[in-house]
PDB file of C-alpha atoms and ligand atoms in Angstrom:
ATOM      1  CA  MET A   1     -55.867   5.044 -14.961  1.00  0.00           C
ATOM      2  CA  ASN A   2     -57.130   1.488 -14.583  1.00  0.00           C
ATOM      3  CA  LYS A   3     -56.459  -0.464 -11.460  1.00  0.00           C
ATOM      4  CA  THR A   4     -53.886  -2.842 -12.606  1.00  0.00           C
ATOM      5  CA  LEU A   5     -51.815  -0.241 -13.950  1.00  0.00           C
ATOM      6  CA  SER A   6     -51.903   1.940 -10.583  1.00  0.00           C
ATOM      7  CA  ILE A   7     -50.979  -0.947  -8.746  1.00  0.00           C
ATOM      8  CA  LEU A   8     -48.096  -1.582 -11.340  1.00  0.00           C
ATOM      9  CA  CYS A   9     -46.957   1.914 -10.785  1.00  0.00           C
ATOM     10  CA  CYS A  10     -46.844   1.370  -7.069  1.00  0.00           C
ATOM     11  CA  VAL A  11     -44.938  -1.637  -7.195  1.00  0.00           C
ATOM     12  CA  MET A  12     -42.375   0.052  -9.553  1.00  0.00           C
ATOM     13  CA  LEU A  13     -42.018   2.996  -7.140  1.00  0.00           C
ATOM     14  CA  LEU A  14     -41.537   0.985  -4.095  1.00  0.00           C
ATOM     15  CA  THR A  15     -39.006  -1.227  -5.959  1.00  0.00           C
ATOM     16  CA  HIS A  16     -37.075   1.861  -7.034  1.00  0.00           C
ATOM     17  CA  PHE A  17     -37.357   3.278  -3.506  1.00  0.00           C
ATOM     18  CA  CYS A  18     -35.755  -0.196  -2.136  1.00  0.00           C
ATOM     19  CA  VAL A  19     -33.048  -0.351  -4.572  1.00  0.00           C
ATOM     20  CA  PHE A  20     -31.989   3.274  -3.576  1.00  0.00           C
ATOM     21  CA  ALA A  21     -32.145   2.740   0.010  1.00  0.00           C
ATOM     22  CA  ALA A  22     -30.030  -0.562  -0.234  1.00  0.00           C
ATOM     23  CA  ASN A  23     -27.573   1.393  -2.240  1.00  0.00           C
ATOM     24  CA  SER A  24     -26.983   3.885   0.030  1.00  0.00           C
ATOM     25  CA  ASP A  25     -26.593   1.494   2.955  1.00  0.00           C
ATOM     26  CA  ILE A  26     -23.766  -0.182   1.116  1.00  0.00           C
ATOM     27  CA  GLN A  27     -22.202   3.223   0.479  1.00  0.00           C
ATOM     28  CA  MET A  28     -22.662   4.007   4.214  1.00  0.00           C
ATOM     29  CA  GLN A  29     -20.939   0.511   5.102  1.00  0.00           C
ATOM     30  CA  GLU A  30     -18.107   1.282   2.800  1.00  0.00           C
ATOM     31  CA  VAL A  31     -17.496   4.920   4.281  1.00  0.00           C
ATOM     32  CA  LYS A  32     -17.682   3.440   7.746  1.00  0.00           C
ATOM     33  CA  SER A  33     -15.208   0.815   6.812  1.00  0.00           C
ATOM     34  CA  GLY A  34     -12.832   3.419   5.338  1.00  0.00           C
ATOM     35  CA  PHE A  35     -12.998   5.339   8.517  1.00  0.00           C
ATOM     36  CA  GLN A  36     -11.896   2.408  10.560  1.00  0.00           C
ATOM     37  CA  LEU A  37      -8.934   1.680   8.283  1.00  0.00           C
ATOM     38  CA  ILE A  38      -7.549   4.959   9.108  1.00  0.00           C
ATOM     39  CA  ASP A  39      -8.539   5.330  12.681  1.00  0.00           C
ATOM     40  CA  ALA A  40      -5.630   2.984  13.613  1.00  0.00           C
ATOM     41  CA  ASP A  41      -6.188   2.884  17.524  1.00  0.00           C
ATOM     42  CA  LYS A  42      -9.954   2.667  17.051  1.00  0.00           C
ATOM     43  CA  ASN A  43     -10.649   5.524  19.521  1.00  0.00           C
ATOM     44  CA  GLY A  44     -13.252   7.148  17.202  1.00  0.00           C
ATOM     45  CA  PHE A  45     -11.221   9.911  16.000  1.00  0.00           C
ATOM     46  CA  ILE A  46      -8.737  10.248  13.170  1.00  0.00           C
ATOM     47  CA  THR A  47      -5.677  12.219  14.221  1.00  0.00           C
ATOM     48  CA  PRO A  48      -3.199  14.074  11.973  1.00  0.00           C
ATOM     49  CA  ASN A  49      -0.747  11.226  12.739  1.00  0.00           C
ATOM     50  CA  GLU A  50      -3.355   8.304  11.902  1.00  0.00           C
ATOM     51  CA  MET A  51      -3.961  10.423   8.584  1.00  0.00           C
ATOM     52  CA  GLN A  52      -0.493  10.631   7.787  1.00  0.00           C
ATOM     53  CA  ALA A  53       0.433   6.796   8.638  1.00  0.00           C
ATOM     54  CA  TYR A  54      -2.582   5.936   6.228  1.00  0.00           C
ATOM     55  CA  GLN A  55      -1.144   8.139   3.503  1.00  0.00           C
ATOM     56  CA  GLU A  56       2.399   6.672   3.757  1.00  0.00           C
ATOM     57  CA  LYS A  57       0.877   2.972   3.631  1.00  0.00           C
ATOM     58  CA  ASN A  58      -1.272   4.024   0.802  1.00  0.00           C
ATOM     59  CA  PHE A  59       1.776   5.671  -1.194  1.00  0.00           C
ATOM     60  CA  ASN A  60       4.016   2.750  -0.447  1.00  0.00           C
ATOM     61  CA  GLU A  61       1.328   0.502  -1.892  1.00  0.00           C
ATOM     62  CA  LEU A  62       1.002   2.161  -4.942  1.00  0.00           C
ATOM     63  CA  ASP A  63       4.619   2.738  -5.813  1.00  0.00           C
ATOM     64  CA  LYS A  64       5.321  -0.720  -6.779  1.00  0.00           C
ATOM     65  CA  ASP A  65       8.760  -0.238  -7.939  1.00  0.00           C
ATOM     66  CA  ARG A  66       9.753   1.547  -4.959  1.00  0.00           C
ATOM     67  CA  ASN A  67      11.163   4.593  -6.479  1.00  0.00           C
ATOM     68  CA  GLY A  68       9.568   7.258  -4.283  1.00  0.00           C
ATOM     69  CA  VAL A  69       7.171   8.484  -7.137  1.00  0.00           C
ATOM     70  CA  ILE A  70       3.741   7.267  -8.446  1.00  0.00           C
ATOM     71  CA  ASP A  71       3.797   7.366 -12.102  1.00  0.00           C
ATOM     72  CA  ARG A  72       0.816   7.292 -14.336  1.00  0.00           C
ATOM     73  CA  ASN A  73       0.743   3.298 -14.727  1.00  0.00           C
ATOM     74  CA  GLU A  74       1.067   3.021 -10.960  1.00  0.00           C
ATOM     75  CA  LEU A  75      -1.668   5.573 -10.663  1.00  0.00           C
ATOM     76  CA  THR A  76      -4.388   3.539 -12.366  1.00  0.00           C
ATOM     77  CA  ALA A  77      -4.303   1.051  -9.246  1.00  0.00           C
ATOM     78  CA  ASP A  78      -5.682   3.867  -6.961  1.00  0.00           C
ATOM     79  CA  LYS A  79      -9.418   3.122  -7.520  1.00  0.00           C
ATOM     80  CA  SER A  80     -10.521   6.138  -5.211  1.00  0.00           C
ATOM     81  CA  LYS A  81      -9.037   8.431  -7.832  1.00  0.00           C
ATOM     82  CA  GLU A  82      -8.327  10.843  -4.968  1.00  0.00           C
ATOM     83  CA  LEU A  83      -4.716  10.924  -6.013  1.00  0.00           C
ATOM     84  CA  ASN A  84      -5.323  11.944  -9.271  1.00  0.00           C
ATOM     85  CA  LYS A  85      -5.769  15.465  -7.951  1.00  0.00           C
ATOM     86  CA  ALA A  86      -2.364  15.577  -5.908  1.00  0.00           C
ATOM     87  CA  ASP A  87      -0.456  15.944  -9.149  1.00  0.00           C
ATOM     88  CA  GLN A  88       0.357  19.715  -8.544  1.00  0.00           C
ATOM     89  CA  ASN A  89       2.734  20.428 -11.519  1.00  0.00           C
ATOM     90  CA  ASN A  90       0.903  17.999 -14.005  1.00  0.00           C
ATOM     91  CA  ASP A  91       3.985  15.849 -14.786  1.00  0.00           C
ATOM     92  CA  GLN A  92       1.741  12.686 -14.361  1.00  0.00           C
ATOM     93  CA  LYS A  93       3.821  11.696 -11.531  1.00  0.00           C
ATOM     94  CA  ILE A  94       2.829  11.971  -7.798  1.00  0.00           C
ATOM     95  CA  THR A  95       5.896  12.479  -5.261  1.00  0.00           C
ATOM     96  CA  GLY A  96       5.625  11.888  -1.409  1.00  0.00           C
ATOM     97  CA  ALA A  97       5.569  15.289  -0.842  1.00  0.00           C
ATOM     98  CA  GLU A  98       2.566  16.140  -3.170  1.00  0.00           C
ATOM     99  CA  SER A  99       0.732  13.108  -1.639  1.00  0.00           C
ATOM    100  CA  ALA A 100       1.534  14.463   1.886  1.00  0.00           C
ATOM    101  CA  SER A 101       0.141  17.740   0.678  1.00  0.00           C
ATOM    102  CA  GLN A 102      -3.041  16.523  -0.600  1.00  0.00           C
ATOM    103  CA  PHE A 103      -3.827  14.459   2.396  1.00  0.00           C
ATOM    104  CA  LYS A 104      -2.970  17.191   4.499  1.00  0.00           C
ATOM    105  CA  GLN A 105      -5.794  19.341   2.663  1.00  0.00           C
ATOM    106  CA  TYR A 106      -8.163  16.376   2.818  1.00  0.00           C
ATOM    107  CA  PHE A 107      -7.668  16.100   6.607  1.00  0.00           C
ATOM    108  CA  ASN A 108      -8.745  19.741   6.886  1.00  0.00           C
ATOM    109  CA  GLN A 109     -11.643  19.459   4.714  1.00  0.00           C
ATOM    110  CA  LEU A 110     -13.071  16.413   6.785  1.00  0.00           C
ATOM    111  CA  ASP A 111     -12.244  18.157  10.361  1.00  0.00           C
ATOM    112  CA  ALA A 112     -15.557  20.391   9.853  1.00  0.00           C
ATOM    113  CA  ASN A 113     -15.403  21.727  13.495  1.00  0.00           C
ATOM    114  CA  LYS A 114     -11.663  22.395  13.198  1.00  0.00           C
ATOM    115  CA  ASP A 115     -10.836  20.676  16.519  1.00  0.00           C
ATOM    116  CA  GLY A 116      -7.798  19.041  15.006  1.00  0.00           C
ATOM    117  CA  LYS A 117      -9.410  15.733  14.825  1.00  0.00           C
ATOM    118  CA  ILE A 118     -11.865  13.992  12.533  1.00  0.00           C
ATOM    119  CA  SER A 119     -14.949  12.148  14.183  1.00  0.00           C
ATOM    120  CA  GLU A 120     -16.845   9.515  12.267  1.00  0.00           C
ATOM    121  CA  ASP A 121     -19.807  11.761  11.709  1.00  0.00           C
ATOM    122  CA  GLU A 122     -17.668  14.407  10.301  1.00  0.00           C
ATOM    123  CA  TYR A 123     -15.992  11.646   7.936  1.00  0.00           C
ATOM    124  CA  THR A 124     -19.444  10.141   6.868  1.00  0.00           C
ATOM    125  CA  ASP A 125     -20.960  13.675   6.619  1.00  0.00           C
ATOM    126  CA  TYR A 126     -18.368  14.576   4.067  1.00  0.00           C
ATOM    127  CA  TRP A 127     -18.719  11.411   2.028  1.00  0.00           C
ATOM    128  CA  LYS A 128     -22.538  11.863   1.998  1.00  0.00           C
ATOM    129  CA  LEU A 129     -22.168  15.336   0.470  1.00  0.00           C
ATOM    130  CA  ARG A 130     -19.734  14.294  -2.078  1.00  0.00           C
ATOM    131  CA  TRP A 131     -21.652  10.845  -2.974  1.00  0.00           C
ATOM    132  CA  LYS A 132     -25.168  12.485  -2.404  1.00  0.00           C
ATOM    133  CA  PHE A 133     -26.673   9.638  -0.489  1.00  0.00           C
TER     134      PHE A 133
HETATM  135 CA1   CA B 201      -7.834   7.407  16.533  1.00  0.00          CA
HETATM  136 CA1   CA B 202       7.023   4.226  -8.906  1.00  0.00          CA
HETATM  137 CA1   CA B 203     -13.215  17.696  14.054  1.00  0.00          CA
END
């Protein structure tokens, strides 16, 4: 390999590495702001009540026609796609009960040490694993 080529290779590797690092920083910021959104009293922990309040707010925002059910059209506004999995009986509609039970599962998955609340570390570790950054 000649010198120019090897320098070129180094630069390419470095650029690639920097882009990757920047991406994971951005994802980390997104995850942290997600945590702060749910942690309403900003004490560094998400309690089941805070998670429930977040779920209800999220549900009401998506339920544009306020009929208590999120249908397929309303579901497309859910950018996280998390609610897609809430449809237990596959009728393409999400009821309040389905959404609540999905968030309960979500809470249990996040609460790694099972102390009944979610720390910021538990929250970020979960998303790091899922997004692999
Ligand atoms: Ca809190
Ligand atoms: Ca609706
Ligand atoms: Ca915990």
